[in-house]
mmCIF file of C-alpha atoms in Angstrom:
data_model
loop_
_atom_site.group_PDB
_atom_site.id
_atom_site.type_symbol
_atom_site.label_atom_id
_atom_site.label_comp_id
_atom_site.label_asym_id
_atom_site.label_seq_id
_atom_site.Cartn_x
_atom_site.Cartn_y
_atom_site.Cartn_z
ATOM 1 C CA MET K 9 0.897 -21.731 -14.440
ATOM 2 C CA ARG K 10 3.300 -18.789 -14.927
ATOM 3 C CA LYS K 11 3.565 -16.983 -11.484
ATOM 4 C CA ILE K 12 4.442 -13.630 -10.631
ATOM 5 C CA THR K 13 7.668 -12.835 -8.645
ATOM 6 C CA LEU K 14 8.788 -9.170 -7.636
ATOM 7 C CA LEU K 15 12.222 -8.902 -8.224
ATOM 8 C CA LEU K 16 14.562 -7.582 -5.177
ATOM 9 C CA SER K 17 16.813 -5.907 -7.542
ATOM 10 C CA PHE K 18 15.830 -2.356 -8.391
ATOM 11 C CA ILE K 19 15.990 -2.189 -12.135
ATOM 12 C CA ALA K 20 17.161 0.709 -14.350
ATOM 13 C CA CYS K 21 13.899 1.004 -16.466
ATOM 14 C CA VAL K 22 12.902 4.721 -17.128
ATOM 15 C CA ILE K 23 8.756 3.674 -16.708
ATOM 16 C CA VAL K 24 9.560 2.892 -12.753
ATOM 17 C CA ALA K 25 9.425 6.175 -10.648
ATOM 18 C CA GLN K 26 10.837 6.686 -7.332
ATOM 19 C CA GLY K 27 9.141 5.583 -4.315
ATOM 20 C CA GLN K 28 8.627 1.982 -5.542
ATOM 21 C CA ASN K 29 8.499 -0.600 -2.662
ATOM 22 C CA LEU K 30 11.270 -2.936 -2.937
ATOM 23 C CA LEU K 31 9.974 -5.643 -1.468
ATOM 24 C CA VAL K 32 9.040 -8.936 -2.814
ATOM 25 C CA ASN K 33 5.712 -9.897 -1.584
ATOM 26 C CA PRO K 34 4.912 -7.533 0.714
ATOM 27 C CA SER K 35 1.364 -8.390 1.581
ATOM 28 C CA PHE K 36 2.178 -11.641 1.628
ATOM 29 C CA GLU K 37 -0.516 -12.477 -0.877
ATOM 30 C CA THR K 38 1.566 -15.439 -2.673
ATOM 31 C CA TRP K 39 3.098 -18.391 -0.788
ATOM 32 C CA GLU K 40 4.568 -21.918 -1.973
ATOM 33 C CA ALA K 41 5.392 -24.658 0.345
ATOM 34 C CA GLY K 42 3.878 -23.057 3.543
ATOM 35 C CA THR K 43 6.224 -19.816 2.962
ATOM 36 C CA PRO K 44 5.442 -16.803 1.271
ATOM 37 C CA THR K 45 7.354 -16.291 -1.796
ATOM 38 C CA GLY K 46 10.141 -14.101 -1.858
ATOM 39 C CA TRP K 47 10.833 -13.974 2.193
ATOM 40 C CA THR K 48 13.527 -16.234 4.207
ATOM 41 C CA THR K 49 12.227 -17.518 7.157
ATOM 42 C CA LEU K 50 13.908 -18.471 10.549
ATOM 43 C CA THR K 51 12.211 -21.022 12.224
ATOM 44 C CA ALA K 52 11.943 -21.363 15.528
ATOM 45 C CA ALA K 53 10.983 -24.101 17.575
ATOM 46 C CA ASN K 54 7.243 -24.349 18.224
ATOM 47 C CA ALA K 55 6.203 -21.470 15.551
ATOM 48 C CA VAL K 56 3.515 -22.073 13.297
ATOM 49 C CA ILE K 57 3.457 -19.695 10.591
ATOM 50 C CA SER K 58 0.193 -19.470 8.386
ATOM 51 C CA GLU K 59 -1.476 -17.101 5.844
ATOM 52 C CA ASN K 60 -4.343 -15.124 7.639
ATOM 53 C CA THR K 61 -7.279 -14.491 5.119
ATOM 54 C CA THR K 62 -9.481 -13.085 8.239
ATOM 55 C CA LEU K 63 -7.084 -10.091 9.611
ATOM 56 C CA LYS K 64 -5.825 -8.270 6.977
ATOM 57 C CA THR K 65 -4.976 -4.452 5.966
ATOM 58 C CA GLU K 66 -4.062 -4.740 2.275
ATOM 59 C CA GLY K 67 -4.914 -7.332 -0.294
ATOM 60 C CA ASP K 68 -6.500 -10.688 0.860
ATOM 61 C CA LYS K 69 -4.070 -12.258 3.440
ATOM 62 C CA SER K 70 -1.760 -11.430 6.235
ATOM 63 C CA PHE K 71 1.494 -13.027 7.639
ATOM 64 C CA LYS K 72 0.241 -15.125 11.127
ATOM 65 C CA ALA K 73 2.979 -16.385 13.071
ATOM 66 C CA VAL K 74 2.124 -18.310 16.792
ATOM 67 C CA VAL K 75 5.624 -18.661 18.670
ATOM 68 C CA GLY K 76 5.935 -21.489 21.279
ATOM 69 C CA THR K 77 7.588 -20.652 24.984
ATOM 70 C CA ILE K 78 10.940 -20.910 23.292
ATOM 71 C CA ASN K 79 13.033 -19.124 20.774
ATOM 72 C CA THR K 80 12.348 -16.527 18.085
ATOM 73 C CA TYR K 81 10.634 -16.458 14.731
ATOM 74 C CA SER K 82 12.225 -14.233 12.477
ATOM 75 C CA ILE K 83 11.405 -13.503 8.493
ATOM 76 C CA PHE K 84 13.479 -11.599 6.154
ATOM 77 C CA GLN K 85 14.547 -9.924 2.878
ATOM 78 C CA VAL K 86 17.547 -8.478 1.832
ATOM 79 C CA VAL K 87 17.354 -5.689 -1.064
ATOM 80 C CA PRO K 88 20.264 -3.233 -2.342
ATOM 81 C CA VAL K 89 20.411 0.259 -1.758
ATOM 82 C CA THR K 90 22.355 3.464 -2.678
ATOM 83 C CA VAL K 91 24.477 5.632 -0.127
ATOM 84 C CA GLY K 92 23.021 9.060 0.529
ATOM 85 C CA LYS K 93 19.322 8.097 -0.383
ATOM 86 C CA THR K 94 16.466 8.319 1.686
ATOM 87 C CA TYR K 95 14.286 5.417 2.227
ATOM 88 C CA THR K 96 10.852 5.126 4.176
ATOM 89 C CA LEU K 97 10.348 2.076 6.051
ATOM 90 C CA SER K 98 6.478 0.734 7.301
ATOM 91 C CA VAL K 99 5.388 -1.890 8.893
ATOM 92 C CA SER K 100 1.908 -2.913 10.068
ATOM 93 C CA TYR K 101 1.260 -5.377 12.655
ATOM 94 C CA TYR K 102 -1.420 -7.093 14.842
ATOM 95 C CA ILE K 103 -0.663 -8.275 18.057
ATOM 96 C CA GLU K 104 -3.201 -11.079 18.851
ATOM 97 C CA SER K 105 -1.566 -12.319 22.510
ATOM 98 C CA GLY K 106 1.597 -12.570 24.410
ATOM 99 C CA ASP K 107 3.365 -10.906 27.102
ATOM 100 C CA ALA K 108 4.305 -7.402 26.063
ATOM 101 C CA THR K 109 7.708 -8.071 24.487
ATOM 102 C CA ASP K 110 5.955 -9.670 21.273
ATOM 103 C CA ALA K 111 6.655 -7.864 18.037
ATOM 104 C CA ARG K 112 9.683 -5.491 16.885
ATOM 105 C CA LEU K 113 11.555 -4.462 13.966
ATOM 106 C CA TRP K 114 15.496 -6.156 13.627
ATOM 107 C CA CYS K 115 16.383 -4.178 10.485
ATOM 108 C CA ASN K 116 19.886 -3.508 9.361
ATOM 109 C CA PHE K 117 21.679 -1.951 6.632
ATOM 110 C CA LYS K 118 24.868 -4.773 5.351
ATOM 111 C CA ASN K 119 28.161 -3.954 3.813
ATOM 112 C CA GLY K 120 28.648 -7.397 1.610
ATOM 113 C CA THR K 121 28.089 -9.911 3.929
ATOM 114 C CA ALA K 122 28.790 -7.758 7.246
ATOM 115 C CA TYR K 123 26.279 -5.954 9.155
ATOM 116 C CA LEU K 124 26.525 -2.639 10.661
ATOM 117 C CA SER K 125 26.971 -2.911 14.524
ATOM 118 C CA ASP K 126 25.129 -1.609 17.006
ATOM 119 C CA THR K 127 27.966 1.733 17.887
ATOM 120 C CA ASP K 128 27.556 2.384 13.664
ATOM 121 C CA LEU K 129 24.026 2.430 14.016
ATOM 122 C CA THR K 130 23.664 5.098 16.807
ATOM 123 C CA THR K 131 26.595 7.091 15.519
ATOM 124 C CA ALA K 132 24.419 7.285 12.380
ATOM 125 C CA GLY K 133 21.403 8.092 14.400
ATOM 126 C CA ILE K 134 19.360 5.591 12.798
ATOM 127 C CA LEU K 135 19.629 2.356 15.549
ATOM 128 C CA GLU K 136 16.112 2.950 17.015
ATOM 129 C CA LYS K 137 14.740 3.537 13.582
ATOM 130 C CA LEU K 138 15.927 0.323 12.323
ATOM 131 C CA LYS K 139 15.137 -1.726 15.641
ATOM 132 C CA GLY K 140 12.016 -0.118 16.953
ATOM 133 C CA PRO K 141 11.181 2.673 19.508
ATOM 134 C CA GLY K 142 13.779 2.019 22.098
ATOM 135 C CA GLY K 143 16.249 0.451 19.690
ATOM 136 C CA THR K 144 17.742 -2.942 21.083
ATOM 137 C CA SER K 145 15.949 -2.375 24.249
ATOM 138 C CA SER K 146 12.169 -2.409 23.363
ATOM 139 C CA TYR K 147 9.319 -3.902 21.564
ATOM 140 C CA PHE K 148 6.267 -2.527 19.905
ATOM 141 C CA ALA K 149 3.993 -1.130 22.528
ATOM 142 C CA ASP K 150 1.746 -3.668 23.963
ATOM 143 C CA GLU K 151 -1.366 -2.925 22.327
ATOM 144 C CA LYS K 152 -3.227 -6.447 21.360
ATOM 145 C CA GLY K 153 -6.382 -6.801 19.024
ATOM 146 C CA ALA K 154 -6.201 -3.798 16.640
ATOM 147 C CA TRP K 155 -3.767 -3.126 13.577
ATOM 148 C CA LYS K 156 -1.187 -0.455 14.450
ATOM 149 C CA THR K 157 1.606 0.957 12.099
ATOM 150 C CA PHE K 158 5.389 1.847 12.628
ATOM 151 C CA THR K 159 6.697 3.889 9.704
ATOM 152 C CA THR K 160 10.481 6.105 9.944
ATOM 153 C CA GLU K 161 12.627 7.063 7.264
ATOM 154 C CA PHE K 162 16.603 7.498 7.287
ATOM 155 C CA VAL K 163 19.396 8.095 4.827
ATOM 156 C CA ALA K 164 21.583 4.814 3.793
ATOM 157 C CA PRO K 165 25.223 5.259 5.573
ATOM 158 C CA ALA K 166 28.373 5.380 4.306
ATOM 159 C CA GLY K 167 30.037 2.257 2.901
ATOM 160 C CA VAL K 168 26.561 -0.110 2.777
ATOM 161 C CA THR K 169 25.594 -1.905 0.022
ATOM 162 C CA ASP K 170 22.085 -3.591 1.167
ATOM 163 C CA PHE K 171 19.653 -3.414 3.584
ATOM 164 C CA ASN K 172 18.063 -6.345 5.373
ATOM 165 C CA PHE K 173 14.746 -5.473 6.443
ATOM 166 C CA GLU K 174 13.401 -8.257 8.922
ATOM 167 C CA ILE K 175 10.649 -8.820 11.297
ATOM 168 C CA ARG K 176 10.670 -10.806 14.467
ATOM 169 C CA THR K 177 7.618 -12.453 16.542
ATOM 170 C CA TYR K 178 8.871 -13.568 19.939
ATOM 171 C CA LYS K 179 8.157 -16.468 21.873
ATOM 172 C CA THR K 180 4.246 -16.643 23.539
ATOM 173 C CA ALA K 181 3.298 -14.247 21.128
ATOM 174 C CA THR K 182 0.156 -14.401 18.148
ATOM 175 C CA VAL K 183 1.106 -11.611 15.677
ATOM 176 C CA ASN K 184 0.045 -10.968 12.184
ATOM 177 C CA TRP K 185 1.859 -8.553 9.897
ATOM 178 C CA ASP K 186 1.148 -7.074 6.881
ATOM 179 C CA ASN K 187 1.552 -4.113 4.595
ATOM 180 C CA LEU K 188 5.290 -3.516 4.960
ATOM 181 C CA PHE K 189 6.940 -1.218 2.672
ATOM 182 C CA PHE K 190 10.585 -0.236 1.810
ATOM 183 C CA GLY K 191 11.707 2.172 -0.691
ATOM 184 C CA GLU K 192 12.894 5.554 -1.771
ATOM 185 C CA LYS K 193 11.301 8.472 -0.268
ATOM 186 C CA THR K 194 8.846 10.072 -2.488
ATOM 187 C CA THR K 195 8.710 14.007 -3.079
ATOM 188 C CA SER K 196 5.129 13.978 -3.926
ATOM 189 C CA THR K 197 3.432 12.421 -1.105
ATOM 190 C CA SER K 198 4.286 11.538 2.876
ATOM 191 C CA ASN K 199 2.849 7.997 2.103
ATOM 192 C CA PRO K 200 4.141 6.300 -0.581
ATOM 193 C CA LYS K 201 1.908 3.281 0.031
ATOM 194 C CA ALA K 202 -1.197 5.016 -0.407
ATOM 195 C CA THR K 203 -1.450 4.435 -4.393
ATOM 196 C CA SER K 204 0.384 1.394 -4.656
ATOM 197 C CA PHE K 205 -0.878 -1.687 -5.979
ATOM 198 C CA ASN K 206 -0.518 -5.638 -5.828
ATOM 199 C CA ALA K 207 -0.075 -7.662 -9.331
ATOM 200 C CA TYR K 208 -0.387 -11.495 -9.771
ATOM 201 C CA VAL K 209 -0.549 -13.795 -12.845
ATOM 202 C CA ASN K 210 -2.925 -16.148 -12.777
ATOM 203 C CA GLY K 211 -2.748 -18.695 -15.656
ATOM 204 C CA LYS K 212 -3.084 -16.096 -19.238
ATOM 205 C CA SER K 213 -4.308 -13.101 -17.215
ATOM 206 C CA LEU K 214 -2.735 -10.396 -14.590
ATOM 207 C CA GLU K 215 -4.695 -9.335 -11.333
ATOM 208 C CA LEU K 216 -4.771 -6.575 -10.315
ATOM 209 C CA LYS K 217 -5.767 -5.367 -6.409
ATOM 210 C CA ASN K 218 -6.410 -2.146 -5.269
ATOM 211 C CA VAL K 219 -6.893 -0.409 -8.941
ATOM 212 C CA ALA K 220 -10.308 0.505 -10.010
ATOM 213 C CA ASN K 221 -11.918 -1.837 -12.978
ATOM 214 C CA GLY K 222 -12.518 0.573 -15.956
ATOM 215 C CA SER K 223 -8.264 1.538 -14.943
ATOM 216 C CA THR K 224 -5.892 1.476 -18.324
ATOM 217 C CA VAL K 225 -3.321 -0.789 -17.832
ATOM 218 C CA GLU K 226 0.415 -0.698 -19.692
ATOM 219 C CA ILE K 227 2.518 -3.014 -20.016
ATOM 220 C CA PHE K 228 6.298 -2.828 -20.785
ATOM 221 C CA ASN K 229 8.997 -5.128 -21.125
ATOM 222 C CA ALA K 230 12.758 -4.541 -19.427
ATOM 223 C CA LEU K 231 13.916 -2.453 -21.904
ATOM 224 C CA GLY K 232 10.722 0.031 -21.666
ATOM 225 C CA ALA K 233 8.825 -0.711 -24.400
ATOM 226 C CA LYS K 234 5.406 -0.802 -24.674
ATOM 227 C CA LEU K 235 3.776 -4.311 -25.133
ATOM 228 C CA GLN K 236 0.104 -3.789 -24.585
ATOM 229 C CA SER K 237 -2.499 -1.034 -23.147
ATOM 230 C CA SER K 238 -5.857 -3.099 -21.779
ATOM 231 C CA VAL K 239 -8.888 -1.705 -19.738
ATOM 232 C CA LEU K 240 -8.897 -3.534 -16.658
ATOM 233 C CA VAL K 241 -12.406 -5.587 -16.120
ATOM 234 C CA ASN K 242 -12.988 -8.110 -12.957
ATOM 235 C CA GLY K 243 -9.805 -6.919 -11.449
ATOM 236 C CA SER K 244 -7.568 -8.335 -14.762
ATOM 237 C CA VAL K 245 -6.601 -8.052 -18.091
ATOM 238 C CA GLU K 246 -5.328 -10.683 -20.463
ATOM 239 C CA LEU K 247 -1.723 -11.113 -21.269
ATOM 240 C CA ASN K 248 -0.827 -11.197 -24.814
ATOM 241 C CA ASN K 249 1.790 -13.228 -26.196
ATOM 242 C CA THR K 250 3.893 -12.691 -22.795
ATOM 243 C CA SER K 251 7.115 -15.016 -23.172
ATOM 244 C CA LYS K 252 9.656 -15.819 -20.026
ATOM 245 C CA GLY K 253 11.122 -12.840 -18.665
ATOM 246 C CA LEU K 254 10.780 -9.579 -16.673
ATOM 247 C CA TYR K 255 7.926 -7.153 -17.035
ATOM 248 C CA VAL K 256 6.280 -4.014 -15.883
ATOM 249 C CA VAL K 257 2.844 -2.960 -15.483
ATOM 250 C CA ARG K 258 2.006 0.697 -15.231
ATOM 251 C CA VAL K 259 -1.406 2.137 -13.774
ATOM 252 C CA GLY K 260 -1.527 6.104 -14.038
ATOM 253 C CA LYS K 261 1.741 6.920 -12.377
ATOM 254 C CA ASN K 262 2.380 3.383 -10.211
ATOM 255 C CA THR K 263 4.253 0.498 -11.623
ATOM 256 C CA GLN K 264 5.220 -2.860 -10.310
ATOM 257 C CA LYS K 265 7.866 -5.380 -11.869
ATOM 258 C CA PHE K 266 6.905 -8.845 -12.648
ATOM 259 C CA MET K 267 8.635 -12.280 -13.537
ATOM 260 C CA VAL K 268 6.791 -14.278 -15.875
ATOM 261 C CA LYS K 269 7.943 -18.108 -15.716
#
């Protein structure tokens, strides 16, 4: 079976608009071997992760982390960035239980393999934007039993090459994560996720979430050549003779990249 993999790299293609989510599998819809596709996990002792199909804000699943009495559970993804560009970051979380030190961001910029120091982040005025309200000394507010969203924006400082998007669940906590976003700030809307969609290859069909039936779905190759134009029926369109490789699907002004394997 062919599977979709949203790429980490930003492919230079004229049909890909600004504001695209640069994260792979940002709503944890696809999993392999018990972990979400495209994410690196740092296992904590006594931690259990799973797909949560009951609590979610987008798509059919969220990421649930249940952490025991020691250590911290981290999940992260590294994406390339451009110095001087303004980026938007957003994350939704649902704290089920814990001790008020349950969940937080732990993001950072990188120069090659080296992370920026807290001093560098403070000088750039982005420490609290990358590590949550209060910077390194605080967690998300202790607001259990409801979905909450943290959103911020910042400029990529000089000398950086990549961005490490990391979320952490701390000991004794149960936290669900969903609907993550990291991408260049758009000028047309303050919420770049509002018209985004998810795409999944299932056999010979491309399934689209958050797209209305009857919408026109266009598929392009990596060079920008249109391969087909179809109408969405029952949430999917049939793929016409797509060999292995990179493709882009467009609905209206919104796009997603996918890889056929």
